[in-house]
Amino acid sequence: MLVYIYHYYMPHYDLHSHSTHSDGTLTPTELVHLARAAGVDVLALTDHDSTDGIPEAQAAARDVGLQLVAGVEVSVSWGTQTVHVVGLNVDTGESTLQAGLRGQCEFRRQRAEEIARRLEKHGVADAYQGARAQARGAIVGRTHFARFLVEQGHAKNMRQVFKKFLVQGRPGYVPGAWADLAQAVAWIRAAGGQAVIAHPARYKLGSTRLHKLLAEFKACGGAGLEVVSGSHSRDDFFRFAHLTNRFELLASAGSDYHGPEQPWIDLGRLPPLPDGCQPIWRDWSPARPSLRSVAR
Ligand code: AMP
Ligand code: MN
Ligand code: MN
Ligand code: MN
């Protein structure tokens, strides 16, 4: 009975999602409508290195009575690794953050040209144009190259195309030259936001390196860790919940939804945070839970 009440009256949070302003396939409006239909009360739009989708998402959220958290997912170079840091509740008009994101997008543009040059040498013609067409005006990322390559028949699906062309050691890979960890956290904090390490299980770090990352992140003002993520297993939930306590971080939850083409990731169908961790929304103004429009 208590579980039943919890499910129906606790607000549902999904604090990591993408739109057509980065590599998602739904517009901010479509994303917000889907979130509402899925019973999400509080949604963060966290496009890669861009907040351009926030105004449209805010407007759609007002229309359907959903709380929209202005967010961004900043790419970070940490040693030879790329780590993603989500910023939540950022002031999108703040100049330090926007200057930082402009730099990231400039690197994305140069990287896209370089990826295309490398693919060209590998016998793939016109990849820059192809990826740009996929991005439809958004800043080009690897996902857009991946969609182009699949469309051209160079690989069967997205998983394979990354493995074959776009990851370290493969022909279309260009090493990241992103912000460093302290910079990314500083931009997010300058914009009044909270910085959260996204999908920590994805980095495949051993415990020594993982602890080093979390200690550095905490020391430079990082606030939270994604405990529940669309790319985490149940074991990961508990492992990272434990680490939030050890490193005095708050716990976040986000699907990392990119669109219906990845049916294994559902918007807003996240399990609750494990007991004992402190939610990142602990100090936010209370969300208004609404009756679920779908059975969970
Ligand atoms: P970028 O930030 O442009 O380097 O692209 C990173 C994005 O590529 C991630 O946010 C995912 O959306 C996507 N991605 C990375 N690896 C894979 C993979 N193995 N399969 C499908 N998508 C992936
Ligand atoms: Mn992505
Ligand atoms: Mn990510
Ligand atoms: Mn993401």
CSV table of C-alpha atoms and ligand atoms in Angstrom, one decimal:
chain,number,residue,atom,x,y,z
A,1,MET,CA,0.0,0.0,0.0
A,2,LEU,CA,2.8,2.4,0.9
A,3,VAL,CA,4.6,1.6,-2.3
A,4,TYR,CA,1.4,2.3,-4.2
A,5,ILE,CA,0.9,5.7,-2.5
A,6,TYR,CA,4.6,6.5,-3.1
A,7,HIS,CA,4.3,5.8,-6.8
A,8,TYR,CA,1.2,7.9,-7.3
A,9,TYR,CA,2.0,10.9,-5.1
A,10,MET,CA,5.7,11.3,-5.2
A,11,PRO,CA,6.8,13.6,-8.0
A,12,HIS,CA,8.7,11.9,-10.8
A,13,TYR,CA,12.0,13.3,-11.9
A,14,ASP,CA,13.9,12.7,-15.1
A,15,LEU,CA,16.9,14.9,-15.0
A,16,HIS,CA,18.8,13.9,-18.2
A,17,SER,CA,17.4,14.1,-21.7
A,18,HIS,CA,18.2,15.3,-25.3
A,19,SER,CA,16.3,17.1,-28.0
A,20,THR,CA,17.0,18.0,-31.7
A,21,HIS,CA,19.2,20.9,-30.3
A,22,SER,CA,21.9,18.2,-29.9
A,23,ASP,CA,21.6,14.5,-30.8
A,24,GLY,CA,18.1,13.8,-29.7
A,25,THR,CA,15.4,13.1,-32.3
A,26,LEU,CA,12.4,14.9,-30.7
A,27,THR,CA,12.0,18.6,-30.7
A,28,PRO,CA,11.9,20.2,-27.2
A,29,THR,CA,8.1,20.5,-27.5
A,30,GLU,CA,7.7,16.8,-28.5
A,31,LEU,CA,10.0,15.8,-25.7
A,32,VAL,CA,8.0,17.7,-23.1
A,33,HIS,CA,4.7,16.3,-24.3
A,34,LEU,CA,6.1,12.8,-24.2
A,35,ALA,CA,7.4,13.3,-20.7
A,36,ARG,CA,4.1,14.6,-19.5
A,37,ALA,CA,2.3,11.6,-21.0
A,38,ALA,CA,4.8,9.3,-19.3
A,39,GLY,CA,4.0,10.8,-15.9
A,40,VAL,CA,7.1,12.9,-15.5
A,41,ASP,CA,6.6,15.9,-13.1
A,42,VAL,CA,10.1,17.4,-13.4
A,43,LEU,CA,12.1,17.1,-16.6
A,44,ALA,CA,15.6,18.4,-17.3
A,45,LEU,CA,16.5,19.1,-20.9
A,46,THR,CA,20.3,18.5,-21.0
A,47,ASP,CA,21.5,18.9,-24.6
A,48,HIS,CA,25.2,18.3,-25.3
A,49,ASP,CA,27.1,21.7,-24.9
A,50,SER,CA,24.0,23.7,-25.7
A,51,THR,CA,21.1,25.4,-23.9
A,52,ASP,CA,19.4,26.5,-27.2
A,53,GLY,CA,16.4,24.2,-26.7
A,54,ILE,CA,15.5,25.5,-23.3
A,55,PRO,CA,13.2,28.4,-24.2
A,56,GLU,CA,11.0,26.2,-26.4
A,57,ALA,CA,11.0,23.5,-23.7
A,58,GLN,CA,10.0,26.0,-21.0
A,59,ALA,CA,7.1,27.2,-23.1
A,60,ALA,CA,5.9,23.7,-23.8
A,61,ALA,CA,6.3,22.8,-20.1
A,62,ARG,CA,4.1,25.8,-19.1
A,63,ASP,CA,1.4,24.6,-21.5
A,64,VAL,CA,1.2,21.1,-20.1
A,65,GLY,CA,1.9,21.9,-16.4
A,66,LEU,CA,5.3,20.2,-16.2
A,67,GLN,CA,8.3,21.6,-14.3
A,68,LEU,CA,11.2,22.1,-16.7
A,69,VAL,CA,14.7,22.2,-15.3
A,70,ALA,CA,17.1,24.2,-17.5
A,71,GLY,CA,20.1,21.9,-18.0
A,72,VAL,CA,23.1,21.1,-20.2
A,73,GLU,CA,25.5,18.2,-20.6
A,74,VAL,CA,29.0,19.5,-20.8
A,75,SER,CA,31.7,17.3,-22.4
A,76,VAL,CA,34.9,17.1,-20.3
A,77,SER,CA,38.4,15.8,-21.1
A,78,TRP,CA,39.7,14.0,-18.0
A,79,GLY,CA,43.1,12.6,-18.9
A,80,THR,CA,42.6,10.6,-22.0
A,81,GLN,CA,38.9,10.0,-21.1
A,82,THR,CA,35.8,11.9,-22.0
A,83,VAL,CA,33.5,12.4,-19.0
A,84,HIS,CA,30.0,14.1,-19.1
A,85,VAL,CA,29.0,16.6,-16.5
A,86,VAL,CA,25.3,17.6,-16.4
A,87,GLY,CA,24.4,21.1,-15.2
A,88,LEU,CA,21.0,21.5,-13.6
A,89,ASN,CA,19.0,24.7,-13.0
A,90,VAL,CA,21.5,26.8,-14.9
A,91,ASP,CA,20.7,30.4,-15.8
A,92,THR,CA,20.9,30.2,-19.6
A,93,GLY,CA,21.5,33.9,-19.9
A,94,GLU,CA,24.7,33.8,-17.8
A,95,SER,CA,27.7,34.8,-19.9
A,96,THR,CA,30.5,32.6,-18.4
A,97,LEU,CA,28.5,29.5,-19.1
A,98,GLN,CA,27.6,30.6,-22.6
A,99,ALA,CA,31.2,31.6,-23.4
A,100,GLY,CA,32.3,28.2,-22.3
A,101,LEU,CA,29.6,26.4,-24.4
A,102,ARG,CA,30.6,28.5,-27.5
A,103,GLY,CA,34.2,27.2,-27.1
A,104,GLN,CA,32.9,23.6,-26.9
A,105,CYS,CA,30.8,24.1,-30.0
A,106,GLU,CA,33.7,25.6,-31.9
A,107,PHE,CA,35.7,22.5,-31.0
A,108,ARG,CA,32.7,20.4,-32.2
A,109,ARG,CA,32.7,22.1,-35.5
A,110,GLN,CA,36.4,21.6,-36.1
A,111,ARG,CA,36.2,18.0,-34.8
A,112,ALA,CA,33.3,17.3,-37.3
A,113,GLU,CA,35.5,18.5,-40.2
A,114,GLU,CA,38.4,16.4,-39.0
A,115,ILE,CA,36.1,13.3,-38.5
A,116,ALA,CA,35.0,13.8,-42.1
A,117,ARG,CA,38.6,14.1,-43.4
A,118,ARG,CA,39.5,10.9,-41.6
A,119,LEU,CA,36.4,9.0,-42.9
A,120,GLU,CA,37.2,10.3,-46.4
A,121,LYS,CA,40.6,8.7,-46.3
A,122,HIS,CA,38.8,5.5,-45.3
A,123,GLY,CA,36.6,5.7,-48.4
A,124,VAL,CA,33.5,7.4,-47.0
A,125,ALA,CA,32.6,10.4,-49.2
A,126,ASP,CA,30.8,13.6,-48.1
A,127,ALA,CA,30.5,12.7,-44.4
A,128,TYR,CA,30.6,16.3,-43.3
A,129,GLN,CA,27.6,17.3,-45.4
A,130,GLY,CA,25.9,14.0,-44.5
A,131,ALA,CA,26.3,14.6,-40.8
A,132,ARG,CA,25.2,18.2,-41.1
A,133,ALA,CA,22.1,17.2,-42.9
A,134,GLN,CA,21.3,14.8,-40.0
A,135,ALA,CA,21.9,17.5,-37.5
A,136,ARG,CA,19.5,19.9,-39.2
A,137,GLY,CA,21.1,23.0,-37.9
A,138,ALA,CA,22.1,21.7,-34.5
A,139,ILE,CA,25.8,21.4,-33.7
A,140,VAL,CA,27.2,18.2,-35.2
A,141,GLY,CA,28.1,15.3,-32.9
A,142,ARG,CA,29.2,11.8,-33.5
A,143,THR,CA,25.6,10.6,-33.4
A,144,HIS,CA,24.9,12.5,-36.6
A,145,PHE,CA,27.9,10.9,-38.3
A,146,ALA,CA,26.6,7.5,-37.0
A,147,ARG,CA,23.1,8.1,-38.5
A,148,PHE,CA,24.7,9.1,-41.8
A,149,LEU,CA,27.0,6.1,-41.9
A,150,VAL,CA,24.1,3.7,-41.1
A,151,GLU,CA,21.9,5.4,-43.8
A,152,GLN,CA,24.7,4.9,-46.3
A,153,GLY,CA,24.9,1.3,-45.5
A,154,HIS,CA,28.4,1.4,-43.8
A,155,ALA,CA,27.1,-0.4,-40.7
A,156,LYS,CA,23.9,-2.2,-39.7
A,157,ASN,CA,23.0,-0.2,-36.6
A,158,MET,CA,24.1,2.6,-34.2
A,159,ARG,CA,25.9,0.2,-31.9
A,160,GLN,CA,27.9,-1.3,-34.7
A,161,VAL,CA,28.7,2.0,-36.4
A,162,PHE,CA,30.2,3.5,-33.3
A,163,LYS,CA,32.3,0.3,-32.8
A,164,LYS,CA,33.5,0.2,-36.4
A,165,PHE,CA,34.1,3.9,-37.0
A,166,LEU,CA,33.7,6.4,-34.1
A,167,VAL,CA,35.4,5.1,-31.0
A,168,GLN,CA,39.1,5.3,-30.0
A,169,GLY,CA,41.3,3.2,-32.3
A,170,ARG,CA,38.8,3.4,-35.2
A,171,PRO,CA,39.2,5.4,-38.4
A,172,GLY,CA,36.7,8.2,-37.7
A,173,TYR,CA,37.9,8.9,-34.1
A,174,VAL,CA,39.2,12.3,-33.1
A,175,PRO,CA,40.4,12.7,-29.5
A,176,GLY,CA,38.3,15.1,-27.5
A,177,ALA,CA,39.8,18.5,-26.6
A,178,TRP,CA,36.9,19.5,-24.2
A,179,ALA,CA,36.8,21.6,-21.1
A,180,ASP,CA,38.6,20.3,-18.1
A,181,LEU,CA,36.6,19.1,-15.1
A,182,ALA,CA,37.2,22.2,-12.9
A,183,GLN,CA,36.3,24.5,-15.8
A,184,ALA,CA,33.0,22.7,-16.6
A,185,VAL,CA,32.0,22.8,-12.9
A,186,ALA,CA,32.9,26.5,-12.7
A,187,TRP,CA,30.8,27.4,-15.7
A,188,ILE,CA,27.8,25.6,-14.3
A,189,ARG,CA,28.2,27.2,-10.9
A,190,ALA,CA,28.7,30.6,-12.4
A,191,ALA,CA,25.3,30.1,-14.0
A,192,GLY,CA,23.9,29.2,-10.5
A,193,GLY,CA,23.5,25.5,-11.4
A,194,GLN,CA,24.5,22.2,-9.8
A,195,ALA,CA,27.1,20.0,-11.5
A,196,VAL,CA,26.4,16.3,-11.7
A,197,ILE,CA,28.6,13.5,-13.1
A,198,ALA,CA,26.5,11.8,-15.8
A,199,HIS,CA,26.2,8.0,-16.2
A,200,PRO,CA,29.3,7.1,-14.2
A,201,ALA,CA,29.2,3.4,-15.1
A,202,ARG,CA,29.7,4.3,-18.8
A,203,TYR,CA,33.4,5.3,-18.2
A,204,LYS,CA,34.4,1.8,-17.2
A,205,LEU,CA,36.8,3.2,-14.6
A,206,GLY,CA,38.5,0.9,-12.0
A,207,SER,CA,37.8,1.9,-8.4
A,208,THR,CA,41.0,3.8,-8.0
A,209,ARG,CA,40.4,6.0,-11.0
A,210,LEU,CA,36.7,6.4,-10.2
A,211,HIS,CA,37.5,7.5,-6.6
A,212,LYS,CA,40.1,10.0,-8.0
A,213,LEU,CA,37.4,11.4,-10.4
A,214,LEU,CA,34.8,11.8,-7.6
A,215,ALA,CA,37.4,13.3,-5.2
A,216,GLU,CA,38.5,15.8,-7.8
A,217,PHE,CA,34.9,16.6,-8.8
A,218,LYS,CA,33.9,17.2,-5.2
A,219,ALA,CA,37.0,19.3,-4.5
A,220,CYS,CA,36.2,21.7,-7.5
A,221,GLY,CA,32.6,22.2,-6.3
A,222,GLY,CA,30.7,19.3,-8.0
A,223,ALA,CA,27.3,18.6,-6.4
A,224,GLY,CA,26.0,15.3,-7.5
A,225,LEU,CA,26.3,11.9,-9.2
A,226,GLU,CA,23.8,10.2,-11.5
A,227,VAL,CA,22.9,7.1,-9.5
A,228,VAL,CA,19.9,6.1,-11.5
A,229,SER,CA,20.5,6.3,-15.2
A,230,GLY,CA,19.1,4.7,-18.3
A,231,SER,CA,22.5,3.2,-18.9
A,232,HIS,CA,22.9,1.8,-15.4
A,233,SER,CA,22.2,-1.7,-14.2
A,234,ARG,CA,20.4,-2.4,-10.9
A,235,ASP,CA,23.8,-3.2,-9.4
A,236,ASP,CA,25.1,0.2,-10.6
A,237,PHE,CA,22.2,2.0,-8.7
A,238,PHE,CA,23.4,0.6,-5.4
A,239,ARG,CA,27.1,0.9,-6.1
A,240,PHE,CA,26.8,4.6,-7.0
A,241,ALA,CA,24.3,5.3,-4.2
A,242,HIS,CA,26.9,4.1,-1.8
A,243,LEU,CA,29.5,6.3,-3.4
A,244,THR,CA,27.4,9.4,-3.1
A,245,ASN,CA,27.5,9.0,0.7
A,246,ARG,CA,31.2,8.3,0.7
A,247,PHE,CA,32.0,11.4,-1.4
A,248,GLU,CA,29.2,13.6,0.1
A,249,LEU,CA,27.5,14.0,-3.2
A,250,LEU,CA,23.8,14.3,-3.9
A,251,ALA,CA,22.1,11.6,-6.0
A,252,SER,CA,20.5,12.4,-9.4
A,253,ALA,CA,18.3,10.3,-11.7
A,254,GLY,CA,18.0,10.7,-15.5
A,255,SER,CA,17.1,8.5,-18.4
A,256,ASP,CA,19.5,10.1,-21.0
A,257,TYR,CA,16.6,9.8,-23.4
A,258,HIS,CA,17.5,10.5,-27.1
A,259,GLY,CA,14.3,9.5,-28.8
A,260,PRO,CA,12.1,6.6,-29.7
A,261,GLU,CA,14.8,5.1,-32.0
A,262,GLN,CA,16.4,3.7,-28.7
A,263,PRO,CA,13.4,1.8,-27.4
A,264,TRP,CA,15.5,0.3,-24.6
A,265,ILE,CA,15.6,3.7,-22.9
A,266,ASP,CA,12.3,5.0,-21.7
A,267,LEU,CA,11.6,8.6,-20.8
A,268,GLY,CA,10.5,8.9,-17.2
A,269,ARG,CA,10.4,5.2,-16.4
A,270,LEU,CA,13.1,5.3,-13.8
A,271,PRO,CA,13.1,3.4,-10.5
A,272,PRO,CA,13.3,5.4,-7.3
A,273,LEU,CA,16.7,6.3,-5.9
A,274,PRO,CA,17.9,3.6,-3.5
A,275,ASP,CA,17.3,4.3,0.2
A,276,GLY,CA,19.8,6.3,2.0
A,277,CYS,CA,21.0,8.7,-0.7
A,278,GLN,CA,20.2,12.4,-0.7
A,279,PRO,CA,18.3,13.5,-3.9
A,280,ILE,CA,19.8,16.4,-5.8
A,281,TRP,CA,16.3,18.0,-5.7
A,282,ARG,CA,16.4,17.9,-1.8
A,283,ASP,CA,16.7,21.7,-1.7
A,284,TRP,CA,14.7,22.6,-4.7
A,285,SER,CA,11.3,24.3,-4.4
A,286,PRO,CA,8.8,21.4,-4.0
A,287,ALA,CA,7.5,19.9,-7.2
A,288,ARG,CA,3.8,19.5,-7.6
A,289,PRO,CA,3.1,15.9,-8.1
A,290,SER,CA,0.1,15.1,-10.4
A,291,LEU,CA,-1.9,12.0,-10.8
A,292,ARG,CA,-0.1,9.7,-13.1
A,293,SER,CA,-1.6,9.6,-16.5
A,294,VAL,CA,-0.2,6.1,-17.1
A,295,ALA,CA,-0.1,3.1,-14.8
A,296,ARG,CA,3.4,2.4,-13.6
B,1,AMP,P1,29.8,13.3,-29.0
B,1,AMP,O1,29.5,14.1,-27.7
B,1,AMP,O2,29.5,14.0,-30.2
B,1,AMP,O3,31.2,12.7,-29.0
B,1,AMP,O4,28.8,12.1,-29.0
B,1,AMP,C1,28.5,11.3,-27.9
B,1,AMP,C2,27.2,10.7,-28.0
B,1,AMP,O5,27.2,9.6,-28.9
B,1,AMP,C3,26.6,10.2,-26.8
B,1,AMP,O6,25.9,11.2,-26.0
B,1,AMP,C4,25.6,9.2,-27.3
B,1,AMP,O7,24.4,9.8,-27.6
B,1,AMP,C5,26.2,8.7,-28.5
B,1,AMP,N1,27.0,7.4,-28.4
B,1,AMP,C6,28.2,7.2,-27.9
B,1,AMP,N2,28.5,5.9,-27.9
B,1,AMP,C7,27.5,5.3,-28.5
B,1,AMP,C8,27.2,3.9,-28.9
B,1,AMP,N3,28.1,2.9,-28.6
B,1,AMP,N4,26.0,3.6,-29.4
B,1,AMP,C9,25.1,4.6,-29.7
B,1,AMP,N5,25.3,5.9,-29.4
B,1,AMP,C10,26.5,6.2,-28.8
B,2,MN,MN,24.1,12.0,-27.0
B,3,MN,MN,26.4,11.5,-21.9
B,4,MN,MN,23.2,12.6,-22.4
